[in-house]
């Protein structure tokens, strides 16, 4: 069983550097989500894709954040000019996406923990 | 916005039944209720989903009253390994599919 995988699992960077994370969803899953989670909080929605189309972005997502899913399979999340406030766990989830978002069963990856020094 | 409210934490003992209630007063007609479980340093894991009345699977039951303004996740005979954070998620379809997880309920199971 190949679930959702995320790489790297941990990333330490210095303020001002760019970082890129990768998410490989479950095969044949059409929807892919990105979340950010800080200690003691629930996952915070960032964006989601239906196949290769990015359909929604959170207003909390600053222009330093960009996500792609070029062929409708894996996705990357890039953060430019990182700030200490970007330190968090970045979670990816995928779903079959056959109906509305309300009925989606999301399968989450293990996350990438980002530490910005 | 289908905001959800859950207790911050709950304590239980092994072998007991645990009920975690979530309120979602602004739930819309087409919204489903989904519960997730999260262990430290892991992504959330789907537990159960429902629309109305009662849903049961191999790990939990979900009770939803007729007005659907709340729901209760029931975990039968919990064990130490059920210690985790539990999230109730209602995607606000009337407000552009807002995906908002609350802070969740920390369940501590003691021996």
PDB file of C-alpha atoms in Angstrom:
ATOM      1  CA  UNK A   1       0.000   0.000   0.000  1.00  0.00           C
ATOM      2  CA  UNK A   2       1.563   3.237  -1.116  1.00  0.00           C
ATOM      3  CA  UNK A   3      -0.014   6.067   0.801  1.00  0.00           C
ATOM      4  CA  UNK A   4       0.690   9.755   0.421  1.00  0.00           C
ATOM      5  CA  UNK A   5       4.398  10.477   0.664  1.00  0.00           C
ATOM      6  CA  UNK A   6       6.109  13.770   1.367  1.00  0.00           C
ATOM      7  CA  UNK A   7       9.727  14.779   0.992  1.00  0.00           C
ATOM      8  CA  UNK A   8      11.738  15.874   2.749  1.00  0.00           C
ATOM      9  CA  UNK A   9      10.392  14.922   6.163  1.00  0.00           C
ATOM     10  CA  UNK A  10      12.395  17.637   7.852  1.00  0.00           C
ATOM     11  CA  UNK A  11      13.890  20.845   6.542  1.00  0.00           C
ATOM     12  CA  UNK A  12      15.975  23.396   8.387  1.00  0.00           C
ATOM     13  CA  UNK A  13      16.725  26.612   6.582  1.00  0.00           C
ATOM     14  CA  UNK A  14      17.877  30.121   7.269  1.00  0.00           C
ATOM     15  CA  UNK A  15      15.611  33.106   7.031  1.00  0.00           C
ATOM     16  CA  UNK A  16      15.459  34.455   3.511  1.00  0.00           C
ATOM     17  CA  UNK A  17      16.166  31.169   1.768  1.00  0.00           C
ATOM     18  CA  UNK A  18      13.757  29.436  -0.593  1.00  0.00           C
ATOM     19  CA  UNK A  19      12.477  25.939   0.123  1.00  0.00           C
ATOM     20  CA  UNK A  20      10.508  23.439  -1.927  1.00  0.00           C
ATOM     21  CA  UNK A  21       8.512  20.471  -0.686  1.00  0.00           C
ATOM     22  CA  UNK A  22       7.198  17.571  -2.696  1.00  0.00           C
ATOM     23  CA  UNK A  23       4.032  15.535  -2.274  1.00  0.00           C
ATOM     24  CA  UNK A  24       3.255  12.287  -4.055  1.00  0.00           C
ATOM     25  CA  UNK A  25      -0.451  11.461  -3.709  1.00  0.00           C
ATOM     26  CA  UNK A  26      -2.082   8.076  -3.811  1.00  0.00           C
ATOM     27  CA  UNK A  27      -2.190   6.850  -7.374  1.00  0.00           C
ATOM     28  CA  UNK A  28      -5.373   7.830  -9.245  1.00  0.00           C
ATOM     29  CA  UNK A  29      -6.367  10.395  -6.651  1.00  0.00           C
ATOM     30  CA  UNK A  30      -7.601  13.477  -8.470  1.00  0.00           C
ATOM     31  CA  UNK A  31      -7.570  15.973  -5.639  1.00  0.00           C
ATOM     32  CA  UNK A  32      -4.539  17.145  -3.769  1.00  0.00           C
ATOM     33  CA  UNK A  33      -4.533  19.485  -0.762  1.00  0.00           C
ATOM     34  CA  UNK A  34      -1.861  21.436   1.050  1.00  0.00           C
ATOM     35  CA  UNK A  35      -2.171  22.446   4.707  1.00  0.00           C
ATOM     36  CA  UNK A  36       0.021  24.102   7.289  1.00  0.00           C
ATOM     37  CA  UNK A  37      -0.123  23.099  10.928  1.00  0.00           C
ATOM     38  CA  UNK A  38       1.470  24.739  13.947  1.00  0.00           C
ATOM     39  CA  UNK A  39       1.737  23.274  17.418  1.00  0.00           C
ATOM     40  CA  UNK A  40      -1.600  22.921  19.171  1.00  0.00           C
ATOM     41  CA  UNK A  41      -3.636  23.973  16.146  1.00  0.00           C
ATOM     42  CA  UNK A  42      -5.605  22.085  13.556  1.00  0.00           C
ATOM     43  CA  UNK A  43      -4.448  21.945   9.949  1.00  0.00           C
ATOM     44  CA  UNK A  44      -4.815  25.276   8.158  1.00  0.00           C
ATOM     45  CA  UNK A  45      -5.909  25.010   4.541  1.00  0.00           C
ATOM     46  CA  UNK A  46      -3.541  26.533   1.978  1.00  0.00           C
ATOM     47  CA  UNK A  47      -4.671  25.359  -1.447  1.00  0.00           C
ATOM     48  CA  UNK A  48      -6.047  22.443  -3.418  1.00  0.00           C
ATOM     49  CA  UNK A  49      -5.851  20.978  -6.910  1.00  0.00           C
ATOM     50  CA  UNK A  50      -8.321  19.062  -9.005  1.00  0.00           C
ATOM     51  CA  UNK A  51      -6.004  17.178 -11.338  1.00  0.00           C
ATOM     52  CA  UNK A  52      -3.551  19.860 -12.524  1.00  0.00           C
ATOM     53  CA  UNK A  53      -5.873  22.818 -11.922  1.00  0.00           C
ATOM     54  CA  UNK A  54      -5.372  24.860  -8.770  1.00  0.00           C
ATOM     55  CA  UNK A  55      -8.967  25.612  -7.814  1.00  0.00           C
ATOM     56  CA  UNK A  56      -8.683  27.450  -4.538  1.00  0.00           C
ATOM     57  CA  UNK A  57      -6.095  29.301  -2.535  1.00  0.00           C
ATOM     58  CA  UNK A  58      -6.488  30.524   0.997  1.00  0.00           C
ATOM     59  CA  UNK A  59      -6.346  34.267   1.469  1.00  0.00           C
ATOM     60  CA  UNK A  60      -3.821  33.476   4.175  1.00  0.00           C
ATOM     61  CA  UNK A  61      -1.449  32.244   1.497  1.00  0.00           C
ATOM     62  CA  UNK A  62       0.939  35.090   0.817  1.00  0.00           C
ATOM     63  CA  UNK A  63       2.545  35.657  -2.570  1.00  0.00           C
ATOM     64  CA  UNK A  64       5.723  34.035  -1.209  1.00  0.00           C
ATOM     65  CA  UNK A  65       3.931  30.688  -1.410  1.00  0.00           C
ATOM     66  CA  UNK A  66       3.330  28.917  -4.687  1.00  0.00           C
ATOM     67  CA  UNK A  67       2.131  25.425  -5.474  1.00  0.00           C
ATOM     68  CA  UNK A  68       2.112  23.413  -8.660  1.00  0.00           C
ATOM     69  CA  UNK A  69       0.793  20.101  -9.860  1.00  0.00           C
ATOM     70  CA  UNK A  70       2.046  20.089 -13.439  1.00  0.00           C
ATOM     71  CA  UNK A  71       0.827  16.725 -14.674  1.00  0.00           C
ATOM     72  CA  UNK A  72      -1.909  16.081 -12.195  1.00  0.00           C
ATOM     73  CA  UNK A  73       0.242  13.682 -10.224  1.00  0.00           C
ATOM     74  CA  UNK A  74       2.852  14.923  -7.715  1.00  0.00           C
ATOM     75  CA  UNK A  75       2.775  18.456  -6.376  1.00  0.00           C
ATOM     76  CA  UNK A  76       5.344  20.913  -5.093  1.00  0.00           C
ATOM     77  CA  UNK A  77       4.961  23.719  -2.587  1.00  0.00           C
ATOM     78  CA  UNK A  78       7.576  26.450  -2.701  1.00  0.00           C
ATOM     79  CA  UNK A  79       8.133  29.114  -0.093  1.00  0.00           C
ATOM     80  CA  UNK A  80      10.294  32.026  -1.159  1.00  0.00           C
ATOM     81  CA  UNK A  81      12.222  34.271   1.213  1.00  0.00           C
ATOM     82  CA  UNK A  82      11.299  32.194   4.230  1.00  0.00           C
ATOM     83  CA  UNK A  83      10.477  33.894   7.515  1.00  0.00           C
ATOM     84  CA  UNK A  84      10.587  32.507  11.021  1.00  0.00           C
ATOM     85  CA  UNK A  85       6.789  32.552  11.070  1.00  0.00           C
ATOM     86  CA  UNK A  86       6.802  29.966   8.290  1.00  0.00           C
ATOM     87  CA  UNK A  87       8.092  27.342  10.714  1.00  0.00           C
ATOM     88  CA  UNK A  88       5.395  24.682  10.814  1.00  0.00           C
ATOM     89  CA  UNK A  89       4.407  21.228   9.654  1.00  0.00           C
ATOM     90  CA  UNK A  90       3.311  21.243   6.011  1.00  0.00           C
ATOM     91  CA  UNK A  91       0.788  18.522   5.272  1.00  0.00           C
ATOM     92  CA  UNK A  92      -0.342  17.145   1.961  1.00  0.00           C
ATOM     93  CA  UNK A  93      -3.514  15.128   1.448  1.00  0.00           C
ATOM     94  CA  UNK A  94      -5.133  13.479  -1.532  1.00  0.00           C
ATOM     95  CA  UNK A  95      -8.592  12.159  -2.331  1.00  0.00           C
ATOM     96  CA  UNK A  96     -10.465  10.478  -5.141  1.00  0.00           C
ATOM     97  CA  UNK A  97     -12.386  13.696  -5.565  1.00  0.00           C
ATOM     98  CA  UNK A  98     -15.503  12.298  -7.196  1.00  0.00           C
ATOM     99  CA  UNK A  99     -17.965  14.604  -5.468  1.00  0.00           C
ATOM    100  CA  UNK A 100     -18.072  17.821  -3.526  1.00  0.00           C
ATOM    101  CA  UNK A 101     -15.361  18.755  -1.076  1.00  0.00           C
ATOM    102  CA  UNK A 102     -17.759  18.131   1.768  1.00  0.00           C
ATOM    103  CA  UNK A 103     -17.835  14.404   1.046  1.00  0.00           C
ATOM    104  CA  UNK A 104     -14.114  14.012   0.429  1.00  0.00           C
ATOM    105  CA  UNK A 105     -12.169  11.437   2.396  1.00  0.00           C
ATOM    106  CA  UNK A 106      -8.716  12.921   2.611  1.00  0.00           C
ATOM    107  CA  UNK A 107      -5.646  10.736   3.022  1.00  0.00           C
ATOM    108  CA  UNK A 108      -2.845  12.672   4.632  1.00  0.00           C
ATOM    109  CA  UNK A 109       0.873  12.277   4.270  1.00  0.00           C
ATOM    110  CA  UNK A 110       3.313  12.337   7.202  1.00  0.00           C
ATOM    111  CA  UNK A 111       4.130  16.003   6.639  1.00  0.00           C
ATOM    112  CA  UNK A 112       7.281  18.046   6.185  1.00  0.00           C
ATOM    113  CA  UNK A 113       8.480  19.853   9.276  1.00  0.00           C
ATOM    114  CA  UNK A 114      10.038  23.189   8.391  1.00  0.00           C
ATOM    115  CA  UNK A 115      12.246  25.088  10.793  1.00  0.00           C
ATOM    116  CA  UNK A 116      13.349  28.560   9.793  1.00  0.00           C
ATOM    117  CA  UNK A 117      16.297  29.878  11.798  1.00  0.00           C
TER     118      UNK A 117
ATOM    119  CA  UNK B   1     -18.849  29.624   7.407  1.00  0.00           C
ATOM    120  CA  UNK B   2     -19.445  26.198   8.939  1.00  0.00           C
ATOM    121  CA  UNK B   3     -17.302  26.756  12.013  1.00  0.00           C
ATOM    122  CA  UNK B   4     -17.085  23.854  14.433  1.00  0.00           C
ATOM    123  CA  UNK B   5     -16.680  23.862  18.196  1.00  0.00           C
ATOM    124  CA  UNK B   6     -15.318  20.949  20.219  1.00  0.00           C
ATOM    125  CA  UNK B   7     -14.128  20.504  23.802  1.00  0.00           C
ATOM    126  CA  UNK B   8     -10.425  21.239  24.117  1.00  0.00           C
ATOM    127  CA  UNK B   9      -9.632  18.021  25.960  1.00  0.00           C
ATOM    128  CA  UNK B  10     -11.124  14.901  27.493  1.00  0.00           C
ATOM    129  CA  UNK B  11      -9.783  12.209  29.804  1.00  0.00           C
ATOM    130  CA  UNK B  12     -10.896   8.593  29.891  1.00  0.00           C
ATOM    131  CA  UNK B  13      -9.790   5.186  31.114  1.00  0.00           C
ATOM    132  CA  UNK B  14      -9.097   2.078  29.131  1.00  0.00           C
ATOM    133  CA  UNK B  15     -12.182   0.072  28.313  1.00  0.00           C
ATOM    134  CA  UNK B  16     -14.596   2.987  28.605  1.00  0.00           C
ATOM    135  CA  UNK B  17     -16.765   4.416  25.859  1.00  0.00           C
ATOM    136  CA  UNK B  18     -15.832   7.944  24.862  1.00  0.00           C
ATOM    137  CA  UNK B  19     -18.195  10.435  23.261  1.00  0.00           C
ATOM    138  CA  UNK B  20     -16.841  13.621  21.702  1.00  0.00           C
ATOM    139  CA  UNK B  21     -19.401  16.182  20.628  1.00  0.00           C
ATOM    140  CA  UNK B  22     -18.919  18.795  17.937  1.00  0.00           C
ATOM    141  CA  UNK B  23     -21.277  21.708  17.362  1.00  0.00           C
ATOM    142  CA  UNK B  24     -21.744  23.119  13.868  1.00  0.00           C
ATOM    143  CA  UNK B  25     -24.691  25.485  14.102  1.00  0.00           C
ATOM    144  CA  UNK B  26     -24.281  26.923  10.618  1.00  0.00           C
ATOM    145  CA  UNK B  27     -24.086  23.626   8.748  1.00  0.00           C
ATOM    146  CA  UNK B  28     -25.609  23.853   5.277  1.00  0.00           C
ATOM    147  CA  UNK B  29     -27.988  21.444   3.603  1.00  0.00           C
ATOM    148  CA  UNK B  30     -25.320  19.765   1.472  1.00  0.00           C
ATOM    149  CA  UNK B  31     -22.576  19.587   4.106  1.00  0.00           C
ATOM    150  CA  UNK B  32     -21.282  16.294   5.454  1.00  0.00           C
ATOM    151  CA  UNK B  33     -19.536  15.821   8.798  1.00  0.00           C
ATOM    152  CA  UNK B  34     -16.161  14.115   8.839  1.00  0.00           C
ATOM    153  CA  UNK B  35     -13.987  13.135  11.783  1.00  0.00           C
ATOM    154  CA  UNK B  36     -10.231  12.681  11.719  1.00  0.00           C
ATOM    155  CA  UNK B  37      -7.721  11.349  14.249  1.00  0.00           C
ATOM    156  CA  UNK B  38      -4.182  12.654  14.562  1.00  0.00           C
ATOM    157  CA  UNK B  39      -1.213  11.257  16.472  1.00  0.00           C
ATOM    158  CA  UNK B  40       1.850  13.389  17.232  1.00  0.00           C
ATOM    159  CA  UNK B  41       4.131  13.949  14.245  1.00  0.00           C
ATOM    160  CA  UNK B  42       1.699  12.266  11.862  1.00  0.00           C
ATOM    161  CA  UNK B  43      -0.911  13.507   9.420  1.00  0.00           C
ATOM    162  CA  UNK B  44      -4.601  13.201  10.324  1.00  0.00           C
ATOM    163  CA  UNK B  45      -6.331   9.929   9.563  1.00  0.00           C
ATOM    164  CA  UNK B  46      -9.956   9.564   8.445  1.00  0.00           C
ATOM    165  CA  UNK B  47     -12.225   7.936  11.021  1.00  0.00           C
ATOM    166  CA  UNK B  48     -15.823   8.312   9.888  1.00  0.00           C
ATOM    167  CA  UNK B  49     -18.177  10.467   7.861  1.00  0.00           C
ATOM    168  CA  UNK B  50     -21.922  11.014   8.006  1.00  0.00           C
ATOM    169  CA  UNK B  51     -24.813  13.175   6.898  1.00  0.00           C
ATOM    170  CA  UNK B  52     -27.649  12.312   9.267  1.00  0.00           C
ATOM    171  CA  UNK B  53     -28.811   9.819  11.916  1.00  0.00           C
ATOM    172  CA  UNK B  54     -26.208   7.173  12.699  1.00  0.00           C
ATOM    173  CA  UNK B  55     -23.183   5.797  10.917  1.00  0.00           C
ATOM    174  CA  UNK B  56     -21.046   2.952  12.234  1.00  0.00           C
ATOM    175  CA  UNK B  57     -17.816   1.411  11.014  1.00  0.00           C
ATOM    176  CA  UNK B  58     -15.249  -0.920  12.516  1.00  0.00           C
ATOM    177  CA  UNK B  59     -13.672   1.759  14.726  1.00  0.00           C
ATOM    178  CA  UNK B  60     -16.373   4.277  15.655  1.00  0.00           C
ATOM    179  CA  UNK B  61     -19.957   5.444  15.478  1.00  0.00           C
ATOM    180  CA  UNK B  62     -21.212   8.866  14.493  1.00  0.00           C
ATOM    181  CA  UNK B  63     -24.510  10.181  15.802  1.00  0.00           C
ATOM    182  CA  UNK B  64     -26.164  13.150  14.102  1.00  0.00           C
ATOM    183  CA  UNK B  65     -29.475  14.541  15.381  1.00  0.00           C
ATOM    184  CA  UNK B  66     -32.262  15.605  13.053  1.00  0.00           C
ATOM    185  CA  UNK B  67     -31.332  19.302  13.129  1.00  0.00           C
ATOM    186  CA  UNK B  68     -27.691  18.382  12.253  1.00  0.00           C
ATOM    187  CA  UNK B  69     -26.364  21.262  14.339  1.00  0.00           C
ATOM    188  CA  UNK B  70     -24.124  18.904  16.261  1.00  0.00           C
ATOM    189  CA  UNK B  71     -22.600  15.461  15.959  1.00  0.00           C
ATOM    190  CA  UNK B  72     -21.105  12.980  18.404  1.00  0.00           C
ATOM    191  CA  UNK B  73     -18.195  10.679  17.714  1.00  0.00           C
ATOM    192  CA  UNK B  74     -18.410   7.553  19.842  1.00  0.00           C
ATOM    193  CA  UNK B  75     -15.345   5.398  20.452  1.00  0.00           C
ATOM    194  CA  UNK B  76     -16.225   2.077  22.111  1.00  0.00           C
ATOM    195  CA  UNK B  77     -13.895   0.573  24.697  1.00  0.00           C
ATOM    196  CA  UNK B  78     -10.940   2.888  24.195  1.00  0.00           C
ATOM    197  CA  UNK B  79      -7.367   1.762  24.693  1.00  0.00           C
ATOM    198  CA  UNK B  80      -4.166   3.655  25.398  1.00  0.00           C
ATOM    199  CA  UNK B  81      -3.488   3.784  21.659  1.00  0.00           C
ATOM    200  CA  UNK B  82      -6.590   5.922  21.153  1.00  0.00           C
ATOM    201  CA  UNK B  83      -4.810   8.829  22.851  1.00  0.00           C
ATOM    202  CA  UNK B  84      -4.759  11.403  20.063  1.00  0.00           C
ATOM    203  CA  UNK B  85      -6.331  14.627  18.794  1.00  0.00           C
ATOM    204  CA  UNK B  86      -9.742  14.277  17.180  1.00  0.00           C
ATOM    205  CA  UNK B  87     -11.010  16.788  14.634  1.00  0.00           C
ATOM    206  CA  UNK B  88     -14.530  17.392  13.430  1.00  0.00           C
ATOM    207  CA  UNK B  89     -14.593  18.869   9.919  1.00  0.00           C
ATOM    208  CA  UNK B  90     -17.502  20.434   8.123  1.00  0.00           C
ATOM    209  CA  UNK B  91     -16.669  21.906   4.743  1.00  0.00           C
ATOM    210  CA  UNK B  92     -18.744  25.067   4.309  1.00  0.00           C
ATOM    211  CA  UNK B  93     -20.255  24.460   0.890  1.00  0.00           C
ATOM    212  CA  UNK B  94     -22.447  27.553   1.101  1.00  0.00           C
ATOM    213  CA  UNK B  95     -19.377  29.718   1.520  1.00  0.00           C
ATOM    214  CA  UNK B  96     -17.167  28.502  -1.287  1.00  0.00           C
ATOM    215  CA  UNK B  97     -16.048  25.227   0.220  1.00  0.00           C
ATOM    216  CA  UNK B  98     -14.181  26.654   3.145  1.00  0.00           C
ATOM    217  CA  UNK B  99     -11.936  23.956   4.589  1.00  0.00           C
ATOM    218  CA  UNK B 100     -11.505  24.896   8.236  1.00  0.00           C
ATOM    219  CA  UNK B 101     -10.245  22.452  10.820  1.00  0.00           C
ATOM    220  CA  UNK B 102     -10.854  23.537  14.391  1.00  0.00           C
ATOM    221  CA  UNK B 103      -8.355  23.084  17.184  1.00  0.00           C
ATOM    222  CA  UNK B 104      -9.605  19.568  17.843  1.00  0.00           C
ATOM    223  CA  UNK B 105     -10.145  17.594  21.043  1.00  0.00           C
ATOM    224  CA  UNK B 106      -7.180  16.079  22.844  1.00  0.00           C
ATOM    225  CA  UNK B 107      -8.250  12.683  24.167  1.00  0.00           C
ATOM    226  CA  UNK B 108      -6.081  11.193  26.892  1.00  0.00           C
ATOM    227  CA  UNK B 109      -6.719   7.557  27.730  1.00  0.00           C
ATOM    228  CA  UNK B 110      -5.285   6.376  31.039  1.00  0.00           C
ATOM    229  CA  UNK B 111      -4.681   2.899  32.370  1.00  0.00           C
TER     230      UNK B 111
END
